[in-house]
Amino acid sequence: MSKSSRRAKSNAGSSRTQRVDASGQEPTRKQRREQARDERRAREAALQRAAQVRRRLRRAGAAMIPLVAAGSVALVALSGGGASSGAAGNRSAHLKLASLASLGSLRPPGEAGPLGSEAVPVPNAPPAASAASKAMGQQVDGIECSSSEQTLFHIHAHLTIFVDGARRQVPYGIGVPGAQTENTPAGPFVGSGSCFYWLHTHAADGIIHIESPVQRTYTLGDFFDIWAQPLSSAQVGDAKGPVVALYNGMRYEGNPRAIPLSAHAQIQLEVGRPLVAPDVITFPPGL
């Protein structure tokens, strides 16, 4: 049994004991059913967490770094933008941003979609472009495709795309040639492939994984180049028209290709009209 499973089971047992001791009486039949239900849910949650840990360890494989380096990663994450209101906000200080008021009336983003395999909403919508890419392992913008995921510099950003006011998916498997999907209860998850580019997606939820052996600034243009899709002020993937970019709730006034993929950055690209207000997600633990 994994550490996660033992810990969850122990917690569940402790909770049961506390409930009985606090009342000083034998639990009723209804209470026993509730306790059994709580224990079952705790076991299921523990098994899911343990499976996630095993999956990450398999992906890391021989690229697992020493604990000392892991400590350095923690420092990088803390100083480099672990929270969207912290470092991501600091990184945006030098960007050319403007108030959303300059865009006029914005339509509410509406329903984001059901939670996917990364606990982030997956739009019920067609993809902005195919996940198929010409990048099959060759270097792209100085970004390599490694045999396993790199974790020295490991952050995540989120990309939302609207075309004429309607959502589009960012497909899973971008940056993973020969992507192999795992069918989870919450939907597909790319767990393996012939190699992993340092920028890639595991699910169709817009989460961009930045997993690199070097710390550097990656941009949205880098990601679209790996995706082998056009990105400019007049086109996003298959959609053509005037492009408006939002970055952490503000209008981005530069070239959308230059938007930095900072930790927990919330990026929104809109092609055409009507324009939509920022669609903000909550990054779950571990992302």
Coordinates of C-alpha atoms in Angstrom, one line a residue:
M1 CA 0.0 0.0 0.0
S2 CA 1.3 3.5 -0.9
K3 CA 2.1 6.2 1.6
S4 CA -0.9 8.2 0.3
S5 CA -3.2 5.3 0.7
R6 CA -2.0 4.5 4.3
R7 CA -2.2 8.1 5.3
A8 CA -5.8 8.5 3.9
K9 CA -6.9 5.3 5.6
S10 CA -5.4 6.3 8.9
N11 CA -7.1 9.7 8.7
A12 CA -10.4 8.0 7.9
G13 CA -10.0 5.7 10.9
S14 CA -9.1 8.6 13.2
S15 CA -12.1 10.5 12.1
R16 CA -14.4 7.5 12.9
T17 CA -12.9 7.1 16.3
Q18 CA -13.3 10.8 17.1
R19 CA -17.0 10.8 16.2
V20 CA -17.7 7.8 18.4
D21 CA -15.6 9.1 21.4
A22 CA -17.1 12.6 21.2
S23 CA -20.7 11.3 21.7
G24 CA -19.7 8.6 24.2
Q25 CA -22.4 6.4 22.6
E26 CA -22.6 3.6 20.1
P27 CA -23.3 5.1 16.6
T28 CA -26.7 4.5 15.1
R29 CA -27.3 2.5 11.9
K30 CA -27.5 5.8 9.9
Q31 CA -24.3 7.0 11.4
R32 CA -22.5 3.7 10.6
R33 CA -23.7 4.0 7.0
E34 CA -22.4 7.6 6.8
Q35 CA -19.1 6.5 8.4
A36 CA -18.7 3.6 5.9
R37 CA -19.5 6.0 3.0
D38 CA -16.9 8.5 4.3
E39 CA -14.3 5.8 4.6
R40 CA -15.0 4.5 1.1
R41 CA -14.6 8.0 -0.3
A42 CA -11.3 8.5 1.6
R43 CA -10.0 5.2 0.2
E44 CA -11.0 6.1 -3.4
A45 CA -9.3 9.5 -3.0
A46 CA -6.2 7.9 -1.7
L47 CA -6.0 5.4 -4.5
Q48 CA -6.5 8.2 -7.1
R49 CA -3.7 10.3 -5.5
A50 CA -1.4 7.2 -5.4
A51 CA -2.1 6.5 -9.1
Q52 CA -1.2 10.1 -9.9
V53 CA 2.1 9.9 -8.0
R54 CA 2.9 6.6 -9.8
R55 CA 2.1 8.1 -13.2
R56 CA 4.3 11.1 -12.6
L57 CA 7.2 8.9 -11.4
R58 CA 6.9 6.8 -14.5
R59 CA 7.0 9.9 -16.7
A60 CA 9.9 11.3 -14.9
G61 CA 11.8 7.9 -15.2
A62 CA 15.6 8.2 -15.3
A63 CA 15.3 12.0 -15.4
M64 CA 14.5 12.2 -11.7
I65 CA 16.8 14.7 -10.2
P66 CA 18.4 14.6 -6.7
L67 CA 16.6 16.0 -3.7
V68 CA 19.1 18.9 -3.6
A69 CA 18.0 20.0 -7.1
A70 CA 14.4 19.5 -6.1
G71 CA 15.0 22.0 -3.3
S72 CA 16.3 24.4 -5.8
V73 CA 13.1 23.9 -7.9
A74 CA 11.0 24.8 -4.9
L75 CA 12.9 28.0 -4.5
V76 CA 12.5 28.8 -8.2
A77 CA 8.8 28.1 -7.9
L78 CA 8.4 30.4 -4.9
S79 CA 10.5 33.2 -6.4
G80 CA 9.4 32.7 -10.0
G81 CA 5.6 32.9 -9.6
G82 CA 4.0 30.0 -7.8
A83 CA 0.8 32.1 -7.4
S84 CA -0.9 34.1 -10.1
S85 CA -1.3 37.1 -7.8
G86 CA 2.4 37.1 -6.9
A87 CA 5.1 36.4 -9.4
A88 CA 2.9 36.3 -12.4
G89 CA 1.8 39.8 -11.4
N90 CA 5.4 40.9 -11.0
R91 CA 6.3 39.6 -14.4
S92 CA 3.5 41.5 -16.0
A93 CA 4.8 44.8 -14.6
H94 CA 7.1 45.4 -17.6
L95 CA 4.5 44.3 -20.2
K96 CA 2.5 46.7 -22.2
L97 CA -1.0 46.2 -20.7
A98 CA -4.1 48.2 -20.8
S99 CA -7.4 48.3 -18.9
L100 CA -10.3 46.1 -20.2
A101 CA -12.3 49.3 -20.4
S102 CA -10.5 50.1 -23.7
L103 CA -12.3 47.2 -25.3
G104 CA -15.8 48.4 -24.5
S105 CA -18.7 46.0 -23.6
L106 CA -17.5 42.4 -23.0
R107 CA -19.8 39.4 -23.1
P108 CA -19.6 37.0 -20.1
P109 CA -17.5 33.9 -20.9
G110 CA -20.3 31.5 -20.0
E111 CA -20.0 27.8 -19.0
A112 CA -16.4 26.6 -19.1
G113 CA -17.2 22.9 -19.4
P114 CA -16.8 19.9 -17.2
L115 CA -13.6 19.2 -15.2
G116 CA -11.1 17.1 -17.1
S117 CA -8.4 14.8 -16.0
E118 CA -6.3 17.7 -14.6
A119 CA -9.3 19.1 -12.6
V120 CA -9.5 22.0 -15.0
P121 CA -12.6 22.6 -17.2
V122 CA -12.5 21.2 -20.7
P123 CA -14.6 23.2 -23.2
N124 CA -17.4 21.4 -25.0
A125 CA -16.1 22.8 -28.3
P126 CA -14.1 22.0 -31.4
P127 CA -10.3 22.4 -31.3
A128 CA -8.8 25.7 -32.4
A129 CA -6.6 23.5 -34.7
S130 CA -5.5 19.9 -35.0
A131 CA -3.0 18.6 -32.5
A132 CA -1.1 17.0 -35.3
S133 CA 2.2 18.7 -35.7
K134 CA 5.2 18.6 -38.1
A135 CA 7.4 18.8 -35.0
M136 CA 8.2 15.1 -34.6
G137 CA 11.3 15.4 -32.4
Q138 CA 13.5 18.0 -34.1
Q139 CA 14.5 21.1 -32.2
V140 CA 12.0 24.0 -32.4
D141 CA 13.0 27.5 -31.3
G142 CA 15.8 26.0 -29.3
I143 CA 13.4 23.7 -27.5
E144 CA 14.2 20.0 -27.6
C145 CA 12.0 17.0 -27.4
S146 CA 13.3 14.9 -24.5
S147 CA 12.8 11.2 -23.9
S148 CA 11.2 12.0 -20.5
E149 CA 9.7 15.1 -18.9
Q150 CA 12.1 17.6 -17.4
T151 CA 11.5 19.0 -14.0
L152 CA 14.3 21.4 -13.2
F153 CA 12.1 24.3 -14.3
H154 CA 8.5 23.3 -14.0
I155 CA 5.6 25.7 -14.2
H156 CA 2.2 25.9 -15.8
A157 CA 0.1 28.5 -17.7
H158 CA -3.4 28.5 -19.0
L159 CA -4.6 29.4 -22.5
T160 CA -8.2 30.1 -23.4
I161 CA -9.3 30.7 -27.1
F162 CA -12.6 32.3 -28.3
V163 CA -13.5 32.6 -32.0
D164 CA -16.4 34.9 -32.8
G165 CA -17.4 34.7 -29.1
A166 CA -17.4 30.9 -29.1
R167 CA -14.9 28.7 -27.2
R168 CA -12.3 26.6 -28.9
Q169 CA -10.3 23.7 -27.3
V170 CA -6.5 23.7 -27.0
P171 CA -6.0 20.0 -27.9
Y172 CA -4.2 17.4 -25.7
G173 CA -1.0 15.9 -27.0
I174 CA 0.5 19.2 -28.4
G175 CA 4.3 18.8 -28.0
V176 CA 4.1 15.0 -27.5
P177 CA 4.9 13.1 -30.7
G178 CA 3.3 9.7 -30.8
A179 CA 1.0 10.7 -27.8
Q180 CA -0.5 7.8 -26.0
T181 CA -3.7 8.6 -24.0
E182 CA -5.0 7.1 -20.8
N183 CA -8.7 7.0 -20.3
T184 CA -9.5 8.4 -16.9
P185 CA -12.9 8.8 -15.3
A186 CA -12.6 12.6 -16.1
G187 CA -11.5 12.2 -19.7
P188 CA -8.3 11.5 -21.7
F189 CA -4.9 12.2 -20.3
V190 CA -1.6 12.0 -22.4
G191 CA 0.7 9.9 -20.2
S192 CA 3.4 9.0 -22.7
G193 CA 4.8 9.5 -26.2
S194 CA 8.0 9.1 -28.2
C195 CA 9.3 12.3 -26.5
F196 CA 8.2 15.4 -24.7
Y197 CA 8.8 18.9 -25.9
W198 CA 9.5 21.2 -23.0
L199 CA 6.2 22.9 -23.8
H200 CA 3.3 20.5 -24.1
T201 CA -0.3 19.6 -23.1
H202 CA -1.6 16.5 -21.4
A203 CA -5.3 17.3 -21.6
A204 CA -7.7 19.5 -23.7
D205 CA -8.1 22.0 -20.8
G206 CA -5.8 24.7 -21.9
I207 CA -3.0 24.0 -19.4
I208 CA 0.4 24.4 -20.9
H209 CA 3.1 22.4 -19.1
I210 CA 6.5 24.1 -19.1
E211 CA 8.9 21.4 -18.0
S212 CA 12.4 22.3 -18.9
P213 CA 16.0 21.4 -18.0
V214 CA 16.9 25.1 -18.1
Q215 CA 15.2 28.1 -16.6
R216 CA 14.4 30.7 -19.3
T217 CA 11.5 32.7 -20.6
Y218 CA 9.2 30.8 -22.9
T219 CA 6.6 32.5 -25.0
L220 CA 3.2 31.8 -26.5
G221 CA 4.9 32.0 -29.9
D222 CA 7.2 29.1 -28.9
F223 CA 4.2 27.0 -27.9
F224 CA 2.4 27.7 -31.2
D225 CA 5.6 26.9 -33.2
I226 CA 5.7 23.5 -31.5
W227 CA 2.0 23.1 -32.2
A228 CA 2.9 24.1 -35.8
Q229 CA 0.0 26.6 -35.9
P230 CA 0.1 30.3 -36.9
L231 CA -0.2 33.0 -34.3
S232 CA -0.3 36.7 -35.1
S233 CA -2.5 39.8 -34.7
A234 CA -4.6 38.5 -37.5
Q235 CA -4.8 34.7 -37.0
V236 CA -4.9 32.0 -34.2
G237 CA -4.7 28.5 -35.5
D238 CA -7.3 27.9 -38.1
A239 CA -9.2 31.2 -37.3
K240 CA -8.5 34.4 -39.1
G241 CA -9.5 37.9 -38.1
P242 CA -8.5 40.7 -35.7
V243 CA -7.0 39.2 -32.6
V244 CA -7.3 40.6 -29.1
A245 CA -5.1 39.1 -26.3
L246 CA -5.7 39.2 -22.6
Y247 CA -3.1 38.6 -20.0
N248 CA -3.9 38.1 -16.3
G249 CA -7.2 40.0 -16.7
M250 CA -5.8 42.9 -18.7
R251 CA -5.5 43.7 -22.4
Y252 CA -2.1 42.8 -23.9
E253 CA -1.1 45.4 -26.5
G254 CA 2.0 43.8 -28.0
N255 CA 2.5 40.9 -30.4
P256 CA 0.7 37.9 -29.1
R257 CA 3.7 35.7 -30.0
A258 CA 5.7 37.6 -27.3
I259 CA 3.3 36.8 -24.4
P260 CA 5.4 35.2 -21.7
L261 CA 4.4 31.8 -20.3
S262 CA 5.0 32.7 -16.7
A263 CA 3.8 30.6 -13.8
H264 CA 0.0 30.6 -13.5
A265 CA -0.4 33.1 -16.3
Q266 CA -4.0 33.3 -17.6
I267 CA -3.9 34.0 -21.3
Q268 CA -6.9 34.6 -23.5
L269 CA -6.9 34.9 -27.3
E270 CA -10.0 36.2 -29.1
V271 CA -10.5 36.2 -32.8
G272 CA -13.4 38.4 -34.2
R273 CA -16.4 39.6 -32.3
P274 CA -18.1 39.7 -29.9
L275 CA -15.4 40.1 -27.4
V276 CA -15.6 38.0 -24.2
A277 CA -14.6 38.9 -20.6
P278 CA -11.6 37.1 -19.0
D279 CA -12.4 33.4 -18.3
V280 CA -10.4 32.8 -15.1
I281 CA -9.6 29.3 -13.8
T282 CA -8.4 28.0 -10.5
F283 CA -5.2 26.1 -10.7
P284 CA -5.6 22.9 -8.7
P285 CA -2.9 21.7 -6.3
G286 CA 0.1 20.3 -8.2
L287 CA -0.4 22.6 -11.3

